[in-house]
């Protein structure tokens, strides 16, 4: 009898009791809008911003409606406009090129390496070739590139870096938290990320004018005085007449749900990394399967795991997906020619100019991805790994 896994890859944990209690208080008060506070009262959203800035070591933080909104807002706040070229990863998720398209700029895709990070040689070449002055760097699936070298390349060329930290909240490179390298960082708090408010996003930066613009863009109706992790009033004076209001605020209900989750992040990260280690160990030394070796300098948050089947044909990969799925293991494949659910490839984003990334094509063709929700146990992860191992070995042998 073949073993079958019966868990659910999209089942997250409940919201912590403290979050539920705080959310009920917000509901009872009726004051859900972030600026709907009594005299002297500090709203949940302002407190969330303050606590997240402290957690990450950023000077300023702004809570918004989604991760994608945070990215678009950051780009507008540094002055990206129609027709501008914005460098970004060829391997990322649709909201990233989508945010570039939302400001009518043109994404320039950069190759991915076999370690699933941005190819820094290709980045340097494309900075030179295109003259682009902004990089929207996506730490896709939580993989951090050599951030020291990346910043050297970008600083030397005068390229501003906005970090998409949707998958790296709580991660670090050489001890520096993810999101603390570039001029701004964007986080998502939607259900499948590291803290869960259904939808939501957070933007951080140390740049006062950037953050003043972002705050007004997000829809502060000149009530920016009610923010706490915000730049001083002078910064707002400099930008307030020329920055449009493009509402995308967070509300007090979501902020109330999130605050206890920030406090709990270190514990959750340790749990994710335990699941990741067991899964990785179970997959290691499977013939035909390549695990992604994580660099010493990287502090990971193992909320998902990727592996490569570099020599498998498309038909063989189809067999692996089918075999695993029949045994309850839901793998995602980034090689699909058609965009499917959360997986898609750069050549499906046809609002961008057509581009050719031969290395990315090769890598995505063999790239498999799996979520590791915290509702899984260590035993679940060992079972999942052994099922994948079985199915991959079965296909490799049948040739
Ligand atoms: C989830 C995600 C975002 C932002 O997503 P929202 O759904 O807008 O919060 C950005 N980049 C990546 C890589 C993501 O996975």
mmCIF file of C-alpha atoms and ligand atoms in Angstrom:
data_model
loop_
_atom_site.group_PDB
_atom_site.id
_atom_site.type_symbol
_atom_site.label_atom_id
_atom_site.label_comp_id
_atom_site.label_asym_id
_atom_site.label_seq_id
_atom_site.Cartn_x
_atom_site.Cartn_y
_atom_site.Cartn_z
ATOM 1 C CA UNK A 1 0.000 0.000 0.000
ATOM 2 C CA UNK A 2 1.412 3.368 -0.995
ATOM 3 C CA UNK A 3 1.355 5.975 1.768
ATOM 4 C CA UNK A 4 -0.905 8.961 1.200
ATOM 5 C CA UNK A 5 -0.760 12.421 2.792
ATOM 6 C CA UNK A 6 -4.101 13.857 3.858
ATOM 7 C CA UNK A 7 -3.137 17.374 5.043
ATOM 8 C CA UNK A 8 -4.122 20.635 3.367
ATOM 9 C CA UNK A 9 -1.370 22.764 1.773
ATOM 10 C CA UNK A 10 -3.421 25.954 2.015
ATOM 11 C CA UNK A 11 -4.583 25.607 5.630
ATOM 12 C CA UNK A 12 -3.025 28.269 7.841
ATOM 13 C CA UNK A 13 -3.146 28.435 11.610
ATOM 14 C CA UNK A 14 -5.933 30.343 13.369
ATOM 15 C CA UNK A 15 -5.347 33.986 14.276
ATOM 16 C CA UNK A 16 -3.800 34.102 17.791
ATOM 17 C CA UNK A 17 -6.290 34.634 20.623
ATOM 18 C CA UNK A 18 -4.803 38.056 21.392
ATOM 19 C CA UNK A 19 -5.453 39.088 17.774
ATOM 20 C CA UNK A 20 -9.048 37.864 17.885
ATOM 21 C CA UNK A 21 -9.638 39.724 21.140
ATOM 22 C CA UNK A 22 -8.136 42.951 19.795
ATOM 23 C CA UNK A 23 -10.151 42.583 16.593
ATOM 24 C CA UNK A 24 -13.373 42.186 18.607
ATOM 25 C CA UNK A 25 -12.573 45.373 20.479
ATOM 26 C CA UNK A 26 -12.124 47.240 17.213
ATOM 27 C CA UNK A 27 -15.431 45.834 15.952
ATOM 28 C CA UNK A 28 -17.204 46.831 19.157
ATOM 29 C CA UNK A 29 -15.796 50.349 18.978
ATOM 30 C CA UNK A 30 -16.988 50.825 15.408
ATOM 31 C CA UNK A 31 -13.761 52.729 14.746
ATOM 32 C CA UNK A 32 -12.360 50.685 11.894
ATOM 33 C CA UNK A 33 -10.910 53.506 9.817
ATOM 34 C CA UNK A 34 -7.321 54.192 10.798
ATOM 35 C CA UNK A 35 -7.914 57.908 11.344
ATOM 36 C CA UNK A 36 -11.146 57.396 13.312
ATOM 37 C CA UNK A 37 -9.595 57.859 16.762
ATOM 38 C CA UNK A 38 -10.669 59.832 19.783
ATOM 39 C CA UNK A 39 -8.596 62.716 21.250
ATOM 40 C CA UNK A 40 -5.262 61.366 22.450
ATOM 41 C CA UNK A 41 -6.118 57.836 21.294
ATOM 42 C CA UNK A 42 -3.597 55.912 19.198
ATOM 43 C CA UNK A 43 -5.139 53.582 16.616
ATOM 44 C CA UNK A 44 -4.159 49.971 16.001
ATOM 45 C CA UNK A 45 -2.751 50.796 12.554
ATOM 46 C CA UNK A 46 -0.369 53.448 13.898
ATOM 47 C CA UNK A 47 0.769 51.008 16.588
ATOM 48 C CA UNK A 48 1.302 48.264 14.032
ATOM 49 C CA UNK A 49 3.531 50.570 11.989
ATOM 50 C CA UNK A 50 5.528 51.506 15.047
ATOM 51 C CA UNK A 51 5.975 47.881 16.088
ATOM 52 C CA UNK A 52 6.904 46.678 12.620
ATOM 53 C CA UNK A 53 9.490 49.446 12.210
ATOM 54 C CA UNK A 54 10.998 48.425 15.548
ATOM 55 C CA UNK A 55 10.974 44.750 14.546
ATOM 56 C CA UNK A 56 12.762 45.386 11.285
ATOM 57 C CA UNK A 57 14.991 48.253 12.346
ATOM 58 C CA UNK A 58 13.488 50.693 9.840
ATOM 59 C CA UNK A 59 13.001 54.375 10.671
ATOM 60 C CA UNK A 60 9.559 54.586 9.084
ATOM 61 C CA UNK A 61 6.749 52.162 8.289
ATOM 62 C CA UNK A 62 3.424 52.566 6.504
ATOM 63 C CA UNK A 63 0.629 49.964 6.561
ATOM 64 C CA UNK A 64 -1.346 49.660 3.325
ATOM 65 C CA UNK A 65 -3.996 47.570 1.600
ATOM 66 C CA UNK A 66 -1.756 44.930 -0.025
ATOM 67 C CA UNK A 67 1.807 43.962 -0.828
ATOM 68 C CA UNK A 68 1.228 44.901 -4.442
ATOM 69 C CA UNK A 69 -0.023 48.339 -3.351
ATOM 70 C CA UNK A 70 3.120 48.817 -1.208
ATOM 71 C CA UNK A 71 5.306 48.111 -4.253
ATOM 72 C CA UNK A 72 3.391 50.469 -6.534
ATOM 73 C CA UNK A 73 3.367 53.148 -3.846
ATOM 74 C CA UNK A 74 7.144 52.836 -3.323
ATOM 75 C CA UNK A 75 7.773 53.182 -7.037
ATOM 76 C CA UNK A 76 5.591 56.279 -7.331
ATOM 77 C CA UNK A 77 7.228 57.726 -4.226
ATOM 78 C CA UNK A 78 10.685 57.496 -5.814
ATOM 79 C CA UNK A 79 9.366 59.038 -8.996
ATOM 80 C CA UNK A 80 8.971 56.076 -11.360
ATOM 81 C CA UNK A 81 6.651 57.194 -14.142
ATOM 82 C CA UNK A 82 5.288 56.271 -17.552
ATOM 83 C CA UNK A 83 7.843 54.804 -19.944
ATOM 84 C CA UNK A 84 10.567 54.363 -17.305
ATOM 85 C CA UNK A 85 12.458 51.099 -17.382
ATOM 86 C CA UNK A 86 12.358 49.099 -14.153
ATOM 87 C CA UNK A 87 14.634 46.103 -13.711
ATOM 88 C CA UNK A 88 13.105 43.126 -11.951
ATOM 89 C CA UNK A 89 13.425 39.359 -11.577
ATOM 90 C CA UNK A 90 12.447 37.113 -14.473
ATOM 91 C CA UNK A 91 11.412 34.611 -11.795
ATOM 92 C CA UNK A 92 8.806 36.255 -9.587
ATOM 93 C CA UNK A 93 5.060 36.423 -8.995
ATOM 94 C CA UNK A 94 2.550 38.352 -11.109
ATOM 95 C CA UNK A 95 1.991 41.292 -8.635
ATOM 96 C CA UNK A 96 5.609 42.355 -9.184
ATOM 97 C CA UNK A 97 5.531 43.061 -12.953
ATOM 98 C CA UNK A 98 1.912 44.082 -12.332
ATOM 99 C CA UNK A 99 2.991 46.885 -9.994
ATOM 100 C CA UNK A 100 5.449 48.109 -12.643
ATOM 101 C CA UNK A 101 2.707 48.063 -15.257
ATOM 102 C CA UNK A 102 0.383 49.926 -12.865
ATOM 103 C CA UNK A 103 2.659 52.988 -13.049
ATOM 104 C CA UNK A 104 2.926 52.526 -16.843
ATOM 105 C CA UNK A 105 6.609 51.676 -16.599
ATOM 106 C CA UNK A 106 8.329 48.867 -18.547
ATOM 107 C CA UNK A 107 9.644 45.797 -16.732
ATOM 108 C CA UNK A 108 13.113 44.614 -17.811
ATOM 109 C CA UNK A 109 13.479 41.027 -16.647
ATOM 110 C CA UNK A 110 16.757 39.737 -15.210
ATOM 111 C CA UNK A 111 17.788 36.073 -15.356
ATOM 112 C CA UNK A 112 17.553 33.713 -12.381
ATOM 113 C CA UNK A 113 20.437 31.443 -11.310
ATOM 114 C CA UNK A 114 20.315 27.730 -10.442
ATOM 115 C CA UNK A 115 20.159 28.858 -6.798
ATOM 116 C CA UNK A 116 16.905 30.692 -7.627
ATOM 117 C CA UNK A 117 18.253 34.207 -7.036
ATOM 118 C CA UNK A 118 18.709 37.132 -9.403
ATOM 119 C CA UNK A 119 21.719 36.669 -11.714
ATOM 120 C CA UNK A 120 24.030 39.517 -10.688
ATOM 121 C CA UNK A 121 26.115 39.378 -13.888
ATOM 122 C CA UNK A 122 22.988 39.661 -16.002
ATOM 123 C CA UNK A 123 21.810 42.477 -13.721
ATOM 124 C CA UNK A 124 25.058 44.417 -14.209
ATOM 125 C CA UNK A 125 24.888 43.878 -17.982
ATOM 126 C CA UNK A 126 21.265 45.019 -18.159
ATOM 127 C CA UNK A 127 21.904 48.119 -16.047
ATOM 128 C CA UNK A 128 24.595 49.052 -18.546
ATOM 129 C CA UNK A 129 22.558 48.200 -21.622
ATOM 130 C CA UNK A 130 19.244 49.820 -20.611
ATOM 131 C CA UNK A 131 20.381 52.695 -18.415
ATOM 132 C CA UNK A 132 17.590 51.773 -15.968
ATOM 133 C CA UNK A 133 17.919 53.499 -12.593
ATOM 134 C CA UNK A 134 15.496 51.399 -10.520
ATOM 135 C CA UNK A 135 15.611 47.736 -9.522
ATOM 136 C CA UNK A 136 12.499 46.145 -8.045
ATOM 137 C CA UNK A 137 14.227 43.193 -6.404
ATOM 138 C CA UNK A 138 11.938 40.273 -5.621
ATOM 139 C CA UNK A 139 13.238 37.838 -3.010
ATOM 140 C CA UNK A 140 11.113 35.223 -4.709
ATOM 141 C CA UNK A 141 10.235 32.156 -2.603
ATOM 142 C CA UNK A 142 12.448 33.532 0.155
ATOM 143 C CA UNK A 143 15.807 33.157 -1.626
ATOM 144 C CA UNK A 144 18.220 36.008 -0.902
ATOM 145 C CA UNK A 145 21.009 36.739 -3.372
ATOM 146 C CA UNK A 146 24.420 38.016 -2.239
ATOM 147 C CA UNK A 147 22.954 41.304 -1.013
ATOM 148 C CA UNK A 148 26.365 42.863 -0.390
ATOM 149 C CA UNK A 149 27.418 42.345 -3.991
ATOM 150 C CA UNK A 150 24.022 43.386 -5.303
ATOM 151 C CA UNK A 151 24.187 46.677 -3.390
ATOM 152 C CA UNK A 152 27.743 47.291 -4.627
ATOM 153 C CA UNK A 153 26.617 46.865 -8.236
ATOM 154 C CA UNK A 154 23.542 49.064 -7.778
ATOM 155 C CA UNK A 155 25.236 51.770 -5.699
ATOM 156 C CA UNK A 156 28.103 52.027 -8.197
ATOM 157 C CA UNK A 157 25.613 52.492 -11.039
ATOM 158 C CA UNK A 158 23.272 54.836 -9.141
ATOM 159 C CA UNK A 159 20.437 52.282 -9.269
ATOM 160 C CA UNK A 160 17.805 52.576 -6.524
ATOM 161 C CA UNK A 161 16.699 49.249 -5.046
ATOM 162 C CA UNK A 162 13.145 48.573 -3.872
ATOM 163 C CA UNK A 163 12.927 45.212 -2.123
ATOM 164 C CA UNK A 164 9.916 42.954 -2.517
ATOM 165 C CA UNK A 165 10.042 41.069 0.790
ATOM 166 C CA UNK A 166 6.717 39.257 0.406
ATOM 167 C CA UNK A 167 8.554 35.961 1.102
ATOM 168 C CA UNK A 168 11.366 37.174 3.356
ATOM 169 C CA UNK A 169 9.683 38.902 6.295
ATOM 170 C CA UNK A 170 11.952 37.785 9.161
ATOM 171 C CA UNK A 171 14.827 36.649 6.926
ATOM 172 C CA UNK A 172 18.322 38.193 6.843
ATOM 173 C CA UNK A 173 21.556 38.351 4.829
ATOM 174 C CA UNK A 174 24.771 38.453 6.867
ATOM 175 C CA UNK A 175 22.699 39.441 9.879
ATOM 176 C CA UNK A 176 21.025 42.389 8.124
ATOM 177 C CA UNK A 177 17.220 41.935 8.035
ATOM 178 C CA UNK A 178 15.702 41.473 4.605
ATOM 179 C CA UNK A 179 14.365 44.848 3.516
ATOM 180 C CA UNK A 180 17.158 46.865 5.130
ATOM 181 C CA UNK A 181 19.449 47.013 2.077
ATOM 182 C CA UNK A 182 17.461 49.001 -0.463
ATOM 183 C CA UNK A 183 15.884 52.449 -0.323
ATOM 184 C CA UNK A 184 12.481 50.907 0.502
ATOM 185 C CA UNK A 185 11.014 47.495 1.287
ATOM 186 C CA UNK A 186 7.560 46.057 0.696
ATOM 187 C CA UNK A 187 5.897 43.284 2.695
ATOM 188 C CA UNK A 188 2.623 41.466 2.221
ATOM 189 C CA UNK A 189 0.327 40.370 5.032
ATOM 190 C CA UNK A 190 -2.080 38.366 2.928
ATOM 191 C CA UNK A 191 -3.032 34.902 4.052
ATOM 192 C CA UNK A 192 -0.218 32.971 2.347
ATOM 193 C CA UNK A 193 2.644 35.102 3.707
ATOM 194 C CA UNK A 194 4.362 35.172 7.096
ATOM 195 C CA UNK A 195 1.719 37.124 8.978
ATOM 196 C CA UNK A 196 -1.935 36.883 8.040
ATOM 197 C CA UNK A 197 -4.593 39.587 7.884
ATOM 198 C CA UNK A 198 -6.343 38.246 4.802
ATOM 199 C CA UNK A 199 -5.034 41.168 2.767
ATOM 200 C CA UNK A 200 -2.540 43.857 3.645
ATOM 201 C CA UNK A 201 0.925 45.256 3.107
ATOM 202 C CA UNK A 202 3.653 47.246 4.844
ATOM 203 C CA UNK A 203 6.165 49.656 3.310
ATOM 204 C CA UNK A 204 9.351 50.621 5.167
ATOM 205 C CA UNK A 205 12.145 53.099 4.449
ATOM 206 C CA UNK A 206 14.618 55.418 6.164
ATOM 207 C CA UNK A 207 14.075 58.149 3.559
ATOM 208 C CA UNK A 208 11.836 60.935 4.987
ATOM 209 C CA UNK A 209 10.682 62.445 1.686
ATOM 210 C CA UNK A 210 9.976 59.055 0.159
ATOM 211 C CA UNK A 211 7.890 58.081 3.178
ATOM 212 C CA UNK A 212 6.062 61.409 3.315
ATOM 213 C CA UNK A 213 5.091 60.953 -0.338
ATOM 214 C CA UNK A 214 4.116 57.309 0.250
ATOM 215 C CA UNK A 215 1.952 58.260 3.246
ATOM 216 C CA UNK A 216 0.081 60.924 1.311
ATOM 217 C CA UNK A 217 -0.228 58.625 -1.713
ATOM 218 C CA UNK A 218 -1.732 55.919 0.509
ATOM 219 C CA UNK A 219 -4.632 58.219 1.360
ATOM 220 C CA UNK A 220 -3.778 60.128 4.538
ATOM 221 C CA UNK A 221 -6.141 63.081 3.845
ATOM 222 C CA UNK A 222 -3.613 65.381 5.522
ATOM 223 C CA UNK A 223 -4.072 63.423 8.775
ATOM 224 C CA UNK A 224 -0.479 62.215 8.646
ATOM 225 C CA UNK A 225 0.030 63.726 12.091
ATOM 226 C CA UNK A 226 -1.726 60.629 13.460
ATOM 227 C CA UNK A 227 1.076 58.370 12.235
ATOM 228 C CA UNK A 228 3.843 57.441 14.639
ATOM 229 C CA UNK A 229 6.435 55.642 12.498
ATOM 230 C CA UNK A 230 6.368 58.564 10.057
ATOM 231 C CA UNK A 231 8.892 61.244 9.066
ATOM 232 C CA UNK A 232 8.812 64.705 10.705
ATOM 233 C CA UNK A 233 6.295 67.367 9.642
ATOM 234 C CA UNK A 234 8.899 69.206 7.500
ATOM 235 C CA UNK A 235 9.059 66.242 5.131
ATOM 236 C CA UNK A 236 5.289 66.431 4.620
ATOM 237 C CA UNK A 237 5.460 70.208 4.101
ATOM 238 C CA UNK A 238 7.863 69.634 1.201
ATOM 239 C CA UNK A 239 5.619 67.190 -0.662
ATOM 240 C CA UNK A 240 2.017 67.680 0.424
ATOM 241 C CA UNK A 241 0.787 69.922 -2.382
ATOM 242 C CA UNK A 242 2.243 67.858 -5.187
ATOM 243 C CA UNK A 243 1.459 64.320 -4.053
ATOM 244 C CA UNK A 244 -1.885 62.843 -5.132
ATOM 245 C CA UNK A 245 -4.111 60.733 -2.891
ATOM 246 C CA UNK A 246 -4.378 57.175 -4.268
ATOM 247 C CA UNK A 247 -6.217 55.459 -1.416
ATOM 248 C CA UNK A 248 -4.826 52.114 -0.314
ATOM 249 C CA UNK A 249 -4.860 52.324 3.472
ATOM 250 C CA UNK A 250 -4.880 49.555 6.019
ATOM 251 C CA UNK A 251 -7.701 49.568 8.592
ATOM 252 C CA UNK A 252 -7.645 49.072 12.375
ATOM 253 C CA UNK A 253 -9.244 45.629 12.156
ATOM 254 C CA UNK A 254 -6.420 44.138 10.114
ATOM 255 C CA UNK A 255 -3.800 45.939 12.171
ATOM 256 C CA UNK A 256 -5.314 44.509 15.375
ATOM 257 C CA UNK A 257 -5.071 41.003 13.903
ATOM 258 C CA UNK A 258 -1.443 41.547 12.861
ATOM 259 C CA UNK A 259 0.119 43.084 15.958
ATOM 260 C CA UNK A 260 0.336 39.885 18.047
ATOM 261 C CA UNK A 261 1.641 38.039 14.985
ATOM 262 C CA UNK A 262 4.639 40.352 14.725
ATOM 263 C CA UNK A 263 5.486 39.649 18.338
ATOM 264 C CA UNK A 264 5.209 35.935 17.561
ATOM 265 C CA UNK A 265 7.327 35.949 14.373
ATOM 266 C CA UNK A 266 10.602 34.645 15.856
ATOM 267 C CA UNK A 267 8.839 31.586 17.266
ATOM 268 C CA UNK A 268 6.966 30.971 14.014
ATOM 269 C CA UNK A 269 10.145 31.299 11.966
ATOM 270 C CA UNK A 270 11.852 28.662 14.124
ATOM 271 C CA UNK A 271 8.882 26.331 13.525
ATOM 272 C CA UNK A 272 8.947 26.950 9.743
ATOM 273 C CA UNK A 273 12.648 26.259 9.620
ATOM 274 C CA UNK A 274 12.188 22.973 11.450
ATOM 275 C CA UNK A 275 9.612 21.851 8.861
ATOM 276 C CA UNK A 276 11.917 23.020 6.090
ATOM 277 C CA UNK A 277 14.927 21.151 7.473
ATOM 278 C CA UNK A 278 13.013 17.868 7.738
ATOM 279 C CA UNK A 279 11.607 18.216 4.215
ATOM 280 C CA UNK A 280 14.977 19.175 2.750
ATOM 281 C CA UNK A 281 16.692 16.277 4.514
ATOM 282 C CA UNK A 282 14.055 13.874 3.210
ATOM 283 C CA UNK A 283 14.557 15.067 -0.373
ATOM 284 C CA UNK A 284 18.344 15.142 -0.302
ATOM 285 C CA UNK A 285 20.213 12.425 -2.214
ATOM 286 C CA UNK A 286 17.228 11.554 -4.387
ATOM 287 C CA UNK A 287 18.565 10.648 -7.784
ATOM 288 C CA UNK A 288 17.437 13.165 -10.422
ATOM 289 C CA UNK A 289 16.334 15.707 -7.796
ATOM 290 C CA UNK A 290 18.387 18.744 -6.848
ATOM 291 C CA UNK A 291 17.702 20.536 -3.546
ATOM 292 C CA UNK A 292 18.555 24.245 -3.438
ATOM 293 C CA UNK A 293 21.582 24.688 -1.165
ATOM 294 C CA UNK A 294 21.090 27.715 1.072
ATOM 295 C CA UNK A 295 24.140 29.959 1.630
ATOM 296 C CA UNK A 296 25.725 30.312 5.061
ATOM 297 C CA UNK A 297 25.046 34.073 5.046
ATOM 298 C CA UNK A 298 21.301 33.598 4.583
ATOM 299 C CA UNK A 299 18.875 33.401 7.532
ATOM 300 C CA UNK A 300 15.910 31.738 5.915
ATOM 301 C CA UNK A 301 12.213 31.583 6.690
ATOM 302 C CA UNK A 302 11.297 28.148 5.370
ATOM 303 C CA UNK A 303 7.628 28.796 4.632
ATOM 304 C CA UNK A 304 7.976 27.055 1.270
ATOM 305 C CA UNK A 305 10.491 24.745 -0.370
ATOM 306 C CA UNK A 306 11.696 24.424 -3.949
ATOM 307 C CA UNK A 307 13.625 21.739 -5.794
ATOM 308 C CA UNK A 308 14.747 21.089 -9.346
ATOM 309 C CA UNK A 309 14.290 18.111 -11.628
ATOM 310 C CA UNK A 310 16.889 19.415 -14.075
ATOM 311 C CA UNK A 311 17.052 16.456 -16.467
ATOM 312 C CA UNK A 312 13.398 15.488 -16.537
ATOM 313 C CA UNK A 313 11.358 15.955 -19.692
ATOM 314 C CA UNK A 314 8.094 17.863 -19.530
ATOM 315 C CA UNK A 315 6.256 14.543 -19.820
ATOM 316 C CA UNK A 316 8.200 13.069 -16.895
ATOM 317 C CA UNK A 317 7.505 16.120 -14.758
ATOM 318 C CA UNK A 318 3.830 15.683 -15.603
ATOM 319 C CA UNK A 319 4.060 12.122 -14.267
ATOM 320 C CA UNK A 320 5.706 13.280 -11.035
ATOM 321 C CA UNK A 321 3.011 15.939 -10.514
ATOM 322 C CA UNK A 322 0.280 13.387 -11.163
ATOM 323 C CA UNK A 323 1.842 10.711 -8.955
ATOM 324 C CA UNK A 324 2.363 13.135 -6.069
ATOM 325 C CA UNK A 325 -1.097 14.629 -6.421
ATOM 326 C CA UNK A 326 -2.704 11.177 -6.301
ATOM 327 C CA UNK A 327 -0.953 10.698 -2.957
ATOM 328 C CA UNK A 328 -2.080 14.044 -1.548
ATOM 329 C CA UNK A 329 1.090 16.061 -2.243
ATOM 330 C CA UNK A 330 0.326 19.274 -4.068
ATOM 331 C CA UNK A 331 3.378 20.439 -5.999
ATOM 332 C CA UNK A 332 3.443 23.591 -8.051
ATOM 333 C CA UNK A 333 5.379 23.636 -11.275
ATOM 334 C CA UNK A 334 6.841 26.849 -12.684
ATOM 335 C CA UNK A 335 7.402 25.268 -16.104
ATOM 336 C CA UNK A 336 3.774 25.437 -17.235
ATOM 337 C CA UNK A 337 3.424 27.183 -20.584
ATOM 338 C CA UNK A 338 0.061 28.551 -19.410
ATOM 339 C CA UNK A 339 -0.263 30.679 -16.240
ATOM 340 C CA UNK A 340 -1.808 28.468 -13.528
ATOM 341 C CA UNK A 341 -2.981 29.805 -10.148
ATOM 342 C CA UNK A 342 0.034 31.184 -8.246
ATOM 343 C CA UNK A 343 2.576 30.009 -10.802
ATOM 344 C CA UNK A 344 3.354 31.875 -13.976
ATOM 345 C CA UNK A 345 6.310 32.724 -16.132
ATOM 346 C CA UNK A 346 7.642 36.023 -17.405
ATOM 347 C CA UNK A 347 6.535 35.202 -20.975
ATOM 348 C CA UNK A 348 2.911 35.103 -19.786
ATOM 349 C CA UNK A 349 3.103 38.790 -18.815
ATOM 350 C CA UNK A 350 2.514 40.065 -22.328
ATOM 351 C CA UNK A 351 1.869 43.660 -21.307
ATOM 352 C CA UNK A 352 5.665 43.794 -20.981
ATOM 353 C CA UNK A 353 7.797 43.965 -24.107
ATOM 354 C CA UNK A 354 8.845 40.472 -25.270
ATOM 355 C CA UNK A 355 12.156 39.381 -23.769
ATOM 356 C CA UNK A 356 14.292 36.295 -23.976
ATOM 357 C CA UNK A 357 15.785 34.705 -20.839
ATOM 358 C CA UNK A 358 17.231 31.334 -21.863
ATOM 359 C CA UNK A 359 18.604 30.429 -18.416
ATOM 360 C CA UNK A 360 15.349 31.313 -16.694
ATOM 361 C CA UNK A 361 13.463 29.186 -19.255
ATOM 362 C CA UNK A 362 15.728 26.227 -18.536
ATOM 363 C CA UNK A 363 15.467 26.570 -14.748
ATOM 364 C CA UNK A 364 11.709 27.173 -14.593
ATOM 365 C CA UNK A 365 11.122 24.078 -16.757
ATOM 366 C CA UNK A 366 12.470 21.897 -13.950
ATOM 367 C CA UNK A 367 11.327 23.964 -10.961
ATOM 368 C CA UNK A 368 8.931 22.537 -8.378
ATOM 369 C CA UNK A 369 7.509 24.407 -5.423
ATOM 370 C CA UNK A 370 5.605 23.472 -2.301
ATOM 371 C CA UNK A 371 4.151 25.422 0.622
ATOM 372 C CA UNK A 372 4.918 24.341 4.182
ATOM 373 C CA UNK A 373 2.056 25.741 6.281
ATOM 374 C CA UNK A 374 2.519 25.734 10.050
ATOM 375 C CA UNK A 375 -0.458 23.409 10.391
ATOM 376 C CA UNK A 376 1.921 20.648 9.187
ATOM 377 C CA UNK A 377 3.894 18.612 11.710
ATOM 378 C CA UNK A 378 7.466 17.414 11.377
ATOM 379 C CA UNK A 379 6.041 13.922 10.706
ATOM 380 C CA UNK A 380 3.844 15.318 7.924
ATOM 381 C CA UNK A 381 6.904 16.847 6.283
ATOM 382 C CA UNK A 382 8.874 13.600 6.519
ATOM 383 C CA UNK A 383 5.961 11.756 4.887
ATOM 384 C CA UNK A 384 5.602 14.383 2.127
ATOM 385 C CA UNK A 385 9.321 14.168 1.356
ATOM 386 C CA UNK A 386 9.234 10.386 1.190
ATOM 387 C CA UNK A 387 6.249 10.486 -1.200
ATOM 388 C CA UNK A 388 8.059 12.917 -3.509
ATOM 389 C CA UNK A 389 11.191 10.825 -3.302
ATOM 390 C CA UNK A 390 9.250 7.687 -4.253
ATOM 391 C CA UNK A 391 7.507 9.297 -7.183
ATOM 392 C CA UNK A 392 10.650 10.935 -8.548
ATOM 393 C CA UNK A 393 12.630 7.704 -8.211
ATOM 394 C CA UNK A 394 9.787 5.769 -9.875
ATOM 395 C CA UNK A 395 9.890 8.023 -12.938
ATOM 396 C CA UNK A 396 13.681 8.158 -13.102
ATOM 397 C CA UNK A 397 13.793 4.332 -13.020
ATOM 398 C CA UNK A 398 11.120 3.721 -15.610
ATOM 399 C CA UNK A 399 13.398 5.087 -18.369
HETATM 400 C C1 LIG B 1 2.268 37.879 -2.524
HETATM 401 C C2 LIG B 1 3.349 38.556 -3.245
HETATM 402 C C3 LIG B 1 3.393 39.948 -3.393
HETATM 403 C C4 LIG B 1 2.317 40.880 -2.920
HETATM 404 O O1 LIG B 1 1.107 40.323 -2.945
HETATM 405 P P1 LIG B 1 -0.303 40.927 -2.469
HETATM 406 O O2 LIG B 1 -1.204 39.797 -2.817
HETATM 407 O O3 LIG B 1 -0.524 42.144 -3.307
HETATM 408 O O4 LIG B 1 -0.232 41.235 -1.020
HETATM 409 C C5 LIG B 1 4.492 40.492 -4.004
HETATM 410 N N1 LIG B 1 5.494 39.730 -4.446
HETATM 411 C C6 LIG B 1 5.503 38.389 -4.321
HETATM 412 C C7 LIG B 1 6.670 37.624 -4.809
HETATM 413 C C8 LIG B 1 4.424 37.761 -3.726
HETATM 414 O O5 LIG B 1 4.410 36.431 -3.634
#
